[in-house]
CSV table of C-alpha atoms in Angstrom, one decimal:
chain,number,residue,atom,x,y,z
A,1,MET,CA,51.4,38.7,-13.7
A,2,ASN,CA,52.8,35.4,-12.8
A,3,LYS,CA,56.6,34.8,-12.7
A,4,VAL,CA,56.5,31.6,-10.7
A,5,LEU,CA,56.9,28.4,-12.6
A,6,GLN,CA,56.6,24.9,-11.2
A,7,THR,CA,59.4,23.1,-12.9
A,8,PHE,CA,62.9,23.9,-14.2
A,9,ASP,CA,62.1,22.1,-17.5
A,10,GLU,CA,59.3,24.6,-18.1
A,11,ALA,CA,61.5,27.5,-17.2
A,12,VAL,CA,64.1,26.7,-19.9
A,13,LYS,CA,61.9,25.2,-22.6
A,14,ASP,CA,62.0,28.1,-25.0
A,15,VAL,CA,65.8,28.4,-25.0
A,16,PRO,CA,66.7,28.3,-28.8
A,17,ASP,CA,69.8,26.9,-30.5
A,18,GLY,CA,72.4,29.6,-30.6
A,19,ALA,CA,71.3,31.4,-27.5
A,20,VAL,CA,73.7,33.5,-25.3
A,21,ILE,CA,73.3,32.4,-21.7
A,22,MET,CA,74.9,33.9,-18.6
A,23,ILE,CA,75.3,31.4,-15.7
A,24,GLY,CA,76.0,32.5,-12.1
A,25,ASN,CA,79.0,30.6,-10.9
A,26,PHE,CA,82.2,30.8,-8.9
A,27,ALA,CA,84.7,28.4,-7.3
A,28,GLY,CA,82.3,26.1,-5.6
A,29,PRO,CA,78.6,25.0,-5.7
A,30,GLY,CA,77.3,28.0,-3.8
A,31,GLY,CA,75.4,30.4,-6.1
A,32,THR,CA,75.4,28.1,-9.1
A,33,PRO,CA,71.9,27.4,-10.6
A,34,PHE,CA,72.4,23.7,-10.6
A,35,TYR,CA,68.8,22.7,-11.4
A,36,LEU,CA,68.5,25.1,-14.3
A,37,ILE,CA,71.7,23.8,-15.8
A,38,GLN,CA,70.4,20.2,-15.5
A,39,ALA,CA,67.2,21.3,-17.2
A,40,LEU,CA,69.0,22.9,-20.1
A,41,ARG,CA,71.0,19.7,-20.5
A,42,ARG,CA,67.8,17.7,-20.8
A,43,GLN,CA,66.3,20.4,-23.1
A,44,GLY,CA,69.3,20.0,-25.4
A,45,ALA,CA,69.6,23.5,-27.1
A,46,ARG,CA,72.9,23.6,-29.0
A,47,ASN,CA,75.4,26.1,-30.4
A,48,LEU,CA,75.2,28.0,-27.1
A,49,THR,CA,77.4,30.9,-26.0
A,50,ILE,CA,78.0,30.5,-22.3
A,51,ILE,CA,79.1,33.6,-20.2
A,52,ALA,CA,80.3,32.5,-16.8
A,53,ASN,CA,83.3,32.8,-14.5
A,54,THR,CA,84.4,29.2,-15.4
A,55,ALA,CA,83.8,26.7,-18.1
A,56,GLY,CA,82.7,24.2,-15.5
A,57,GLY,CA,84.5,21.3,-13.8
A,58,ILE,CA,87.5,23.3,-12.6
A,59,GLY,CA,88.1,20.8,-9.8
A,60,LEU,CA,89.1,23.4,-7.3
A,61,THR,CA,87.3,22.0,-4.3
A,62,LEU,CA,84.2,19.8,-4.6
A,63,ASP,CA,83.4,17.8,-7.6
A,64,TYR,CA,79.8,18.4,-8.7
A,65,ASP,CA,77.7,18.7,-11.9
A,66,ASP,CA,78.0,22.4,-12.8
A,67,HIS,CA,77.7,23.7,-16.3
A,68,ARG,CA,80.5,21.3,-17.4
A,69,VAL,CA,77.5,19.0,-18.3
A,70,LEU,CA,76.6,21.4,-21.1
A,71,PHE,CA,80.1,21.0,-22.6
A,72,GLU,CA,80.0,17.2,-22.0
A,73,ASN,CA,76.7,17.1,-23.9
A,74,LYS,CA,78.3,19.2,-26.7
A,75,GLN,CA,75.8,22.0,-26.4
A,76,VAL,CA,78.4,24.8,-26.3
A,77,ARG,CA,80.0,26.7,-29.3
A,78,LYS,CA,81.7,29.5,-27.4
A,79,VAL,CA,82.5,30.4,-23.8
A,80,ILE,CA,83.4,33.7,-22.3
A,81,ALA,CA,85.2,33.2,-18.9
A,82,SER,CA,88.0,34.3,-16.6
A,83,PHE,CA,88.9,30.9,-15.2
A,84,PRO,CA,88.1,28.4,-18.0
A,85,PHE,CA,90.5,25.5,-17.2
A,86,SER,CA,90.6,22.8,-14.6
A,87,THR,CA,93.2,23.4,-11.8
A,88,SER,CA,94.2,19.7,-12.2
A,89,ALA,CA,96.4,18.8,-15.1
A,90,SER,CA,95.5,15.2,-14.7
A,91,ARG,CA,91.8,15.9,-14.8
A,92,PRO,CA,91.1,18.3,-17.6
A,93,SER,CA,87.5,19.4,-18.0
A,94,ALA,CA,85.4,18.6,-21.1
A,95,ALA,CA,85.6,22.4,-21.9
A,96,GLU,CA,89.4,22.2,-21.9
A,97,LYS,CA,89.5,19.4,-24.4
A,98,GLN,CA,87.0,21.1,-26.6
A,99,ILE,CA,88.8,24.4,-26.5
A,100,LEU,CA,92.1,22.9,-27.3
A,101,SER,CA,90.6,20.9,-30.2
A,102,GLY,CA,89.0,24.1,-31.6
A,103,GLU,CA,85.5,22.7,-31.1
A,104,VAL,CA,84.6,25.4,-28.6
A,105,GLU,CA,85.8,29.0,-29.0
A,106,LEU,CA,87.2,30.7,-25.8
A,107,GLU,CA,87.3,34.4,-25.0
A,108,ILE,CA,89.3,34.7,-21.8
A,109,LEU,CA,89.0,37.9,-19.7
A,110,PRO,CA,90.3,39.2,-16.4
A,111,GLN,CA,87.5,38.6,-13.9
A,112,GLY,CA,87.0,42.3,-13.2
A,113,THR,CA,86.6,43.0,-16.8
A,114,LEU,CA,84.1,40.1,-17.2
A,115,ALA,CA,82.1,41.5,-14.3
A,116,GLU,CA,82.2,45.1,-15.5
A,117,ARG,CA,81.3,44.1,-19.1
A,118,ILE,CA,78.2,42.3,-17.7
A,119,ARG,CA,77.4,45.3,-15.4
A,120,ALA,CA,77.7,47.6,-18.4
A,121,GLY,CA,75.4,45.4,-20.5
A,122,GLY,CA,72.7,45.7,-17.8
A,123,ALA,CA,73.2,49.4,-17.3
A,124,GLY,CA,73.0,50.5,-21.0
A,125,ILE,CA,76.7,51.4,-21.2
A,126,ALA,CA,78.0,50.4,-24.6
A,127,ALA,CA,81.7,50.2,-23.6
A,128,PHE,CA,84.3,51.5,-21.1
A,129,TYR,CA,88.0,51.9,-20.7
A,130,THR,CA,90.0,50.1,-18.1
A,131,PRO,CA,93.8,49.7,-17.5
A,132,THR,CA,93.5,46.0,-16.6
A,133,GLY,CA,95.1,43.9,-19.4
A,134,VAL,CA,97.2,46.5,-21.2
A,135,SER,CA,100.5,44.9,-22.5
A,136,THR,CA,99.1,41.4,-22.0
A,137,VAL,CA,97.3,38.9,-24.2
A,138,ILE,CA,94.0,40.7,-23.3
A,139,GLU,CA,95.1,43.8,-25.3
A,140,LYS,CA,94.9,41.9,-28.7
A,141,GLY,CA,92.4,43.6,-31.0
A,142,LYS,CA,91.3,46.3,-28.5
A,143,GLU,CA,91.6,50.0,-28.8
A,144,VAL,CA,94.2,51.5,-26.4
A,145,ARG,CA,93.7,55.1,-25.1
A,146,VAL,CA,95.7,57.0,-22.5
A,147,PHE,CA,93.8,58.6,-19.6
A,148,ASP,CA,95.7,60.6,-17.0
A,149,GLY,CA,98.9,59.1,-18.3
A,150,ARG,CA,97.7,55.5,-17.9
A,151,PRO,CA,97.0,53.4,-21.0
A,152,CYS,CA,93.5,51.7,-20.9
A,153,LEU,CA,91.7,49.2,-23.1
A,154,LEU,CA,88.3,49.7,-24.6
A,155,GLU,CA,86.0,46.9,-23.4
A,156,ARG,CA,82.5,46.4,-24.7
A,157,ALA,CA,79.4,45.5,-22.8
A,158,LEU,CA,78.1,41.9,-22.6
A,159,LYS,CA,74.4,41.0,-22.9
A,160,ALA,CA,72.6,37.7,-23.0
A,161,ASP,CA,69.4,36.2,-24.1
A,162,TYR,CA,69.0,34.4,-20.8
A,163,ALA,CA,70.6,34.6,-17.3
A,164,PHE,CA,70.4,31.6,-15.0
A,165,VAL,CA,70.8,32.9,-11.5
A,166,ARG,CA,70.8,31.3,-8.0
A,167,ALA,CA,69.4,33.2,-5.1
A,168,PHE,CA,68.3,32.4,-1.5
A,169,LYS,CA,64.7,33.7,-1.6
A,170,ALA,CA,62.4,35.4,-4.1
A,171,ASP,CA,59.1,37.0,-3.5
A,172,SER,CA,56.3,36.7,-6.1
A,173,MET,CA,57.3,40.0,-7.6
A,174,GLY,CA,60.7,38.5,-8.5
A,175,ASN,CA,62.7,40.5,-5.8
A,176,LEU,CA,65.7,38.4,-4.8
A,177,VAL,CA,67.9,38.2,-1.7
A,178,TYR,CA,71.1,36.2,-1.5
A,179,ARG,CA,72.8,34.2,1.2
A,180,GLY,CA,76.5,34.9,1.9
A,181,THR,CA,78.9,34.5,-1.0
A,182,GLN,CA,76.1,33.0,-3.1
A,183,ARG,CA,75.7,36.5,-4.6
A,184,GLN,CA,78.9,36.7,-6.7
A,185,PHE,CA,78.0,37.2,-10.4
A,186,ASN,CA,74.2,36.5,-10.0
A,187,PRO,CA,72.9,40.1,-9.3
A,188,ILE,CA,74.8,41.6,-12.3
A,189,MET,CA,73.9,38.8,-14.7
A,190,ALA,CA,70.2,39.3,-13.7
A,191,THR,CA,70.4,42.8,-15.1
A,192,ALA,CA,72.1,41.9,-18.4
A,193,ALA,CA,69.8,39.4,-19.9
A,194,ARG,CA,66.5,39.7,-21.8
A,195,THR,CA,65.1,36.8,-19.8
A,196,THR,CA,66.4,36.2,-16.2
A,197,ILE,CA,65.4,32.9,-14.6
A,198,ALA,CA,66.0,32.6,-10.8
A,199,GLU,CA,66.4,29.3,-9.0
A,200,VAL,CA,65.8,29.9,-5.3
A,201,ASP,CA,65.5,28.0,-2.0
A,202,GLU,CA,62.1,29.5,-1.3
A,203,ILE,CA,59.4,31.7,-2.9
A,204,VAL,CA,57.5,33.9,-0.5
A,205,GLU,CA,54.6,36.3,-0.8
A,206,ALA,CA,55.1,39.9,-1.8
A,207,GLY,CA,55.7,41.9,1.3
A,208,GLU,CA,57.5,39.1,3.2
A,209,LEU,CA,61.0,40.3,2.1
A,210,PRO,CA,62.0,43.6,3.8
A,211,PRO,CA,62.2,46.0,0.9
A,212,GLU,CA,65.6,47.3,2.3
A,213,SER,CA,67.1,43.9,2.0
A,214,VAL,CA,66.3,43.3,-1.7
A,215,VAL,CA,69.5,42.9,-3.7
A,216,THR,CA,68.0,42.2,-7.1
A,217,PRO,CA,64.8,44.3,-7.8
A,218,GLY,CA,62.1,42.2,-9.3
A,219,LEU,CA,62.0,44.0,-12.7
A,220,PHE,CA,65.2,42.2,-13.6
A,221,VAL,CA,63.6,38.8,-13.0
A,222,GLN,CA,61.1,37.2,-15.4
A,223,ARG,CA,60.8,33.6,-14.1
A,224,ILE,CA,61.3,32.1,-10.7
A,225,VAL,CA,61.4,28.4,-9.8
A,226,GLU,CA,61.7,27.0,-6.2
A,227,VAL,CA,64.1,24.1,-5.5
A,228,LYS,CA,62.2,21.2,-4.2
A,229,GLU,CA,64.3,18.7,-2.1
A,230,ASP,CA,66.0,16.4,-4.4
A,231,PRO,CA,67.9,13.4,-3.1
A,232,GLY,CA,70.2,13.6,-6.1
A,233,PHE,CA,71.2,17.2,-5.3
A,234,PRO,CA,74.8,17.9,-6.4
A,235,ARG,CA,76.7,14.7,-6.4
A,236,ASN,CA,79.1,14.4,-3.4
A,237,LEU,CA,77.6,17.5,-1.9
A,238,LYS,CA,74.9,16.0,0.2
A,239,ARG,CA,76.8,16.3,3.4
A,240,SER,CA,77.8,19.9,3.2
A,241,PHE,CA,74.4,20.8,2.0
A,242,GLN,CA,72.8,19.2,5.0
A,243,VAL,CA,75.4,20.9,7.2
A,244,ARG,CA,74.3,24.2,5.7
A,245,ARG,CA,70.7,23.6,6.3
A,246,GLY,CA,71.4,22.5,9.9
B,1,MET,CA,123.0,22.9,0.1
B,2,LYS,CA,122.2,25.9,2.3
B,3,GLU,CA,119.1,26.0,4.2
B,4,ARG,CA,116.3,28.0,2.7
B,5,LEU,CA,113.3,29.5,4.4
B,6,SER,CA,110.1,27.4,4.6
B,7,ARG,CA,106.9,28.4,3.0
B,8,GLU,CA,105.6,29.4,6.4
B,9,ALA,CA,108.7,31.5,7.1
B,10,ILE,CA,108.1,33.4,3.8
B,11,ALA,CA,104.5,34.0,4.9
B,12,MET,CA,105.7,35.2,8.3
B,13,ARG,CA,108.0,37.7,6.7
B,14,ILE,CA,105.2,39.0,4.4
B,15,ALA,CA,102.9,39.3,7.5
B,16,LYS,CA,105.3,42.0,8.7
B,17,GLU,CA,104.2,44.2,5.7
B,18,LEU,CA,100.6,44.3,6.9
B,19,PHE,CA,99.3,47.1,9.1
B,20,ASP,CA,96.3,47.7,11.4
B,21,GLY,CA,93.2,48.2,9.3
B,22,ALA,CA,94.8,47.1,6.0
B,23,VAL,CA,92.4,45.7,3.4
B,24,VAL,CA,94.2,42.6,2.0
B,25,ASN,CA,93.6,40.1,-0.8
B,26,LEU,CA,95.7,36.9,-0.6
B,27,GLY,CA,96.3,34.7,-3.6
B,28,ILE,CA,96.5,30.9,-3.7
B,29,GLY,CA,99.5,29.0,-2.3
B,30,ILE,CA,102.1,30.7,0.1
B,31,PRO,CA,100.0,33.9,0.1
B,32,THR,CA,97.1,32.1,1.8
B,33,LEU,CA,99.5,31.2,4.7
B,34,VAL,CA,100.1,34.9,5.5
B,35,SER,CA,96.9,35.2,7.4
B,36,SER,CA,98.2,32.7,10.1
B,37,PHE,CA,101.0,35.1,11.1
B,38,VAL,CA,99.1,38.4,11.7
B,39,PRO,CA,100.3,39.8,15.0
B,40,GLU,CA,97.9,39.6,18.0
B,41,GLY,CA,95.8,42.7,18.3
B,42,MET,CA,96.2,43.8,14.6
B,43,THR,CA,93.0,44.0,12.6
B,44,VAL,CA,93.4,43.0,9.0
B,45,ILE,CA,90.4,43.0,6.7
B,46,TYR,CA,90.4,40.3,4.1
B,47,HIS,CA,88.8,40.7,0.7
B,48,THR,CA,87.8,37.9,-1.6
B,49,GLU,CA,86.9,38.3,-5.2
B,50,ASN,CA,83.6,36.4,-4.8
B,51,GLY,CA,82.2,39.1,-2.7
B,52,ALA,CA,83.1,39.1,1.0
B,53,LEU,CA,85.1,41.5,3.2
B,54,GLY,CA,86.1,41.0,6.8
B,55,PHE,CA,85.6,37.2,7.1
B,56,GLY,CA,87.5,34.9,9.4
B,57,PRO,CA,89.9,32.0,9.1
B,58,VAL,CA,89.5,29.0,6.8
B,59,VAL,CA,87.4,26.1,8.3
B,60,THR,CA,89.8,23.3,9.5
B,61,ALA,CA,89.2,19.6,8.8
B,62,GLU,CA,88.0,19.1,12.3
B,63,GLU,CA,85.5,21.9,12.1
B,64,MET,CA,84.2,20.9,8.7
B,65,LYS,CA,81.0,19.2,9.9
B,66,GLU,CA,80.1,22.0,12.3
B,67,LYS,CA,81.0,25.0,10.2
B,68,ALA,CA,81.3,24.3,6.5
B,69,ASP,CA,78.8,26.4,4.5
B,70,ILE,CA,78.7,26.3,0.7
B,71,ASP,CA,77.6,29.9,0.8
B,72,LEU,CA,80.6,31.1,2.8
B,73,VAL,CA,83.7,30.4,0.7
B,74,ASN,CA,86.8,32.3,-0.4
B,75,ALA,CA,88.2,32.7,-3.9
B,76,SER,CA,89.9,29.3,-3.7
B,77,GLY,CA,86.6,27.7,-2.9
B,78,GLN,CA,87.7,27.0,0.8
B,79,TYR,CA,85.1,27.3,3.5
B,80,VAL,CA,85.7,30.3,5.7
B,81,THR,CA,84.2,31.4,9.0
B,82,PRO,CA,82.0,34.4,9.7
B,83,LEU,CA,83.3,37.4,11.8
B,84,PRO,CA,81.3,40.3,13.3
B,85,GLY,CA,81.4,43.2,10.8
B,86,MET,CA,81.7,40.9,7.8
B,87,CYS,CA,79.8,42.0,4.6
B,88,PHE,CA,78.8,40.6,1.3
B,89,PHE,CA,78.5,42.2,-2.2
B,90,HIS,CA,78.3,41.2,-5.8
B,91,HIS,CA,81.1,40.8,-8.3
B,92,ALA,CA,81.0,44.2,-9.9
B,93,ASP,CA,81.3,45.9,-6.4
B,94,SER,CA,84.0,43.4,-5.5
B,95,PHE,CA,86.0,44.4,-8.5
B,96,ALA,CA,85.2,48.1,-8.0
B,97,MET,CA,87.1,47.6,-4.7
B,98,ILE,CA,90.1,46.1,-6.6
B,99,ARG,CA,90.0,48.3,-9.8
B,100,GLY,CA,89.1,51.4,-7.9
B,101,GLY,CA,92.4,51.2,-5.9
B,102,HIS,CA,90.7,50.3,-2.6
B,103,ILE,CA,92.8,47.2,-1.8
B,104,ASP,CA,95.9,48.1,0.2
B,105,ILE,CA,97.9,45.0,-0.3
B,106,THR,CA,97.7,41.9,-2.4
B,107,VAL,CA,100.0,38.9,-2.0
B,108,LEU,CA,100.4,36.8,-5.1
B,109,GLY,CA,102.2,33.7,-6.3
B,110,VAL,CA,104.5,33.9,-9.3
B,111,LEU,CA,106.0,31.9,-12.2
B,112,GLU,CA,108.4,34.6,-13.2
B,113,VAL,CA,109.0,38.2,-12.1
B,114,SER,CA,111.3,40.5,-14.1
B,115,GLU,CA,113.7,43.2,-13.0
B,116,LYS,CA,111.2,45.9,-13.9
B,117,GLY,CA,108.6,44.2,-11.8
B,118,ASP,CA,106.6,42.5,-14.6
B,119,LEU,CA,104.6,39.7,-13.1
B,120,ALA,CA,103.8,36.4,-14.9
B,121,ASN,CA,101.6,33.9,-12.9
B,122,TRP,CA,98.5,32.9,-14.9
B,123,MET,CA,99.6,30.2,-17.3
B,124,PHE,CA,100.0,26.7,-16.0
B,125,PRO,CA,103.6,25.6,-16.7
B,126,GLY,CA,103.8,23.0,-19.5
B,127,ARG,CA,100.0,22.9,-20.2
B,128,GLY,CA,99.7,25.6,-22.7
B,129,VAL,CA,96.6,26.9,-21.0
B,130,GLY,CA,95.9,29.2,-18.0
B,131,ASN,CA,93.3,30.9,-15.8
B,132,ILE,CA,93.4,34.6,-15.4
B,133,GLY,CA,90.7,34.8,-12.6
B,134,GLY,CA,91.0,37.9,-10.4
B,135,GLY,CA,94.9,38.0,-10.4
B,136,MET,CA,95.3,40.4,-13.3
B,137,ASP,CA,92.9,43.0,-11.8
B,138,LEU,CA,94.8,42.7,-8.5
B,139,ALA,CA,98.2,43.0,-10.1
B,140,PHE,CA,97.2,46.1,-12.1
B,141,ASN,CA,95.3,47.9,-9.4
B,142,ALA,CA,96.1,47.0,-5.8
B,143,ARG,CA,98.1,49.7,-4.0
B,144,LYS,CA,100.9,47.4,-3.1
B,145,VAL,CA,101.7,44.1,-4.9
B,146,ILE,CA,103.9,41.6,-2.9
B,147,VAL,CA,104.9,38.4,-4.5
B,148,ALA,CA,105.7,35.3,-2.4
B,149,THR,CA,107.8,32.6,-4.1
B,150,GLU,CA,110.7,30.2,-3.9
B,151,HIS,CA,113.7,31.9,-5.4
B,152,THR,CA,114.2,29.3,-8.1
B,153,THR,CA,112.1,26.7,-9.9
B,154,LYS,CA,112.2,23.0,-8.9
B,155,ASP,CA,114.9,22.5,-11.6
B,156,GLY,CA,117.0,25.3,-10.0
B,157,LYS,CA,116.3,28.0,-12.7
B,158,PRO,CA,115.9,31.6,-11.6
B,159,LYS,CA,112.3,32.8,-11.2
B,160,ILE,CA,113.6,36.4,-11.0
B,161,VAL,CA,114.5,37.1,-14.6
B,162,LYS,CA,115.6,39.9,-16.9
B,163,ALA,CA,112.4,39.5,-19.0
B,164,CYS,CA,109.5,37.1,-18.5
B,165,SER,CA,109.4,34.2,-21.0
B,166,VAL,CA,105.7,33.4,-20.3
B,167,PRO,CA,102.6,35.6,-20.8
B,168,LEU,CA,102.4,38.5,-18.4
B,169,THR,CA,99.8,39.1,-15.8
B,170,ALA,CA,100.7,42.7,-15.5
B,171,PRO,CA,103.7,44.9,-16.5
B,172,GLU,CA,105.8,46.8,-13.9
B,173,CYS,CA,103.4,46.0,-11.0
B,174,VAL,CA,105.4,44.3,-8.3
B,175,ASP,CA,106.6,46.3,-5.3
B,176,LEU,CA,108.2,43.6,-3.1
B,177,ILE,CA,109.5,40.1,-3.7
B,178,VAL,CA,109.8,37.8,-0.7
B,179,THR,CA,111.6,34.5,-1.5
B,180,ASP,CA,113.1,31.6,0.5
B,181,VAL,CA,116.5,33.3,0.4
B,182,ALA,CA,115.9,37.1,0.1
B,183,VAL,CA,113.7,40.2,0.3
B,184,ILE,CA,114.0,42.4,-2.8
B,185,GLU,CA,112.3,45.7,-3.4
B,186,VAL,CA,111.5,46.7,-7.0
B,187,LYS,CA,112.4,50.4,-7.2
B,188,ASP,CA,112.8,52.6,-10.3
B,189,GLN,CA,112.9,49.4,-12.5
B,190,ARG,CA,115.8,48.0,-10.5
B,191,LEU,CA,116.0,45.2,-7.9
B,192,LEU,CA,117.1,46.4,-4.5
B,193,LEU,CA,118.4,43.5,-2.3
B,194,LYS,CA,117.3,44.4,1.2
B,195,GLU,CA,117.4,41.3,3.3
B,196,LEU,CA,119.1,37.9,3.2
B,197,ALA,CA,118.1,34.6,4.7
B,198,PRO,CA,120.4,33.5,7.6
B,199,GLY,CA,123.7,32.2,6.3
B,200,TRP,CA,123.3,33.5,2.7
B,201,SER,CA,125.7,36.0,1.1
B,202,VAL,CA,124.9,38.6,-1.6
B,203,ALA,CA,127.0,36.6,-4.1
B,204,GLU,CA,125.0,33.4,-3.4
B,205,VAL,CA,121.7,35.1,-3.9
B,206,GLN,CA,122.9,36.9,-7.0
B,207,ALA,CA,124.0,33.5,-8.5
B,208,LEU,CA,120.4,32.4,-8.3
B,209,THR,CA,119.0,35.6,-9.8
B,210,GLU,CA,119.2,36.4,-13.5
B,211,PRO,CA,119.3,40.3,-13.5
B,212,ALA,CA,121.9,42.2,-11.5
B,213,LEU,CA,120.8,43.1,-7.9
B,214,THR,CA,121.5,46.4,-6.3
B,215,VAL,CA,122.6,45.9,-2.7
B,216,SER,CA,120.8,48.2,-0.2
B,217,PRO,CA,123.1,50.2,2.1
B,218,ASP,CA,120.9,48.9,4.9
B,219,LEU,CA,121.2,45.2,3.9
B,220,LYS,CA,120.3,42.9,6.8
B,221,GLU,CA,119.3,39.4,7.8
B,222,ILE,CA,115.6,38.6,7.4
B,223,GLU,CA,113.8,39.0,10.7
B,224,LEU,CA,110.6,37.0,11.0
B,225,LEU,CA,109.2,38.4,14.2
């Protein structure tokens, strides 16, 4: 068994057109699998469905090349997200323009529903009921059922062909540990995809991670790639990245 | 023009709603300012959607070089500081905290709030698009929902309305409205005017509010400290 690959290009080379891909991502660069995203842009698979918290390029804090590059490169057909639009009206993202023109389909969800649908996908739960979204635009087309006097929506599980996750360290078994708020969607996405690819700061030997500290058990991870120092690491981020690494 | 409370003063008034040991999630804008006014000696545990509980203040511009860490951010993407006892978790656990009713208080910004306590805050005004993020889960499921807002829009239109004209975040979810001129409790689908900014009369606040206000028998001036 060998899960360790040497390059990001090799790790994404079999992604076919039409694949469903989950990408770990939140408000900033922490916990985003930057190198896997760049490799997928080079690889060029099209008609993708992206499941992620944002549609990239939200402009909240630091400007960097997240999965917005997949929209800019016209590789995306559909996006499922909770925070799909740029926070800046004057700097709309590529996704925003493509969604408004009808080129890309958007399914917008409350963030907790997005997270729970992914968790359900990984846990073999077909669907669940939740009150969040009742009497809002989220209700459209969904079954409503009352539990304990409270109306709830039926929400179905989400699964993917691939999950791109970012973690701090992996061991050779694929066990993952995370650093700080890097964790966000990554551990649940790792459970919900047929092929999970982890981008990590460092790969260590089996036995070097304390078993009690493992967050993502290795069975959820099929491929691991270590980030080698890259002078081009996220544009405009070099300073904070150096700060982080002391 | 009468003087209205500053954004900081609104935050100061909301800080009085916090209690020792409260688990609190603050939204973007005025809500973020609330953490600056927590009384000395009171422990408030902050929750952020991206999976941290019990973290410290936002890193200031002067501290940036020393303390900024891309793996220690809040839901607005701001760098925050570590505190002893802080912990991290993934998104499904983070929203189990919200959706399971474990968040005591959330403070949210608002585009419109209705007399029934319907909240609308996720669409960008004038852009035809919006971000839902974690706000909908918080509005539906936090134990207490406080909204922090200017009483009127920049054009002087009421933000407290009979029925929201923009897409809802959650129906009948707001417990307390703190504005730059008044504190209003949403009770039994009515708006109970409880406090007035210094120098403001009931009639003046009513004139800026679309639905009828019920005046509390204990009506008083807003106290910030």
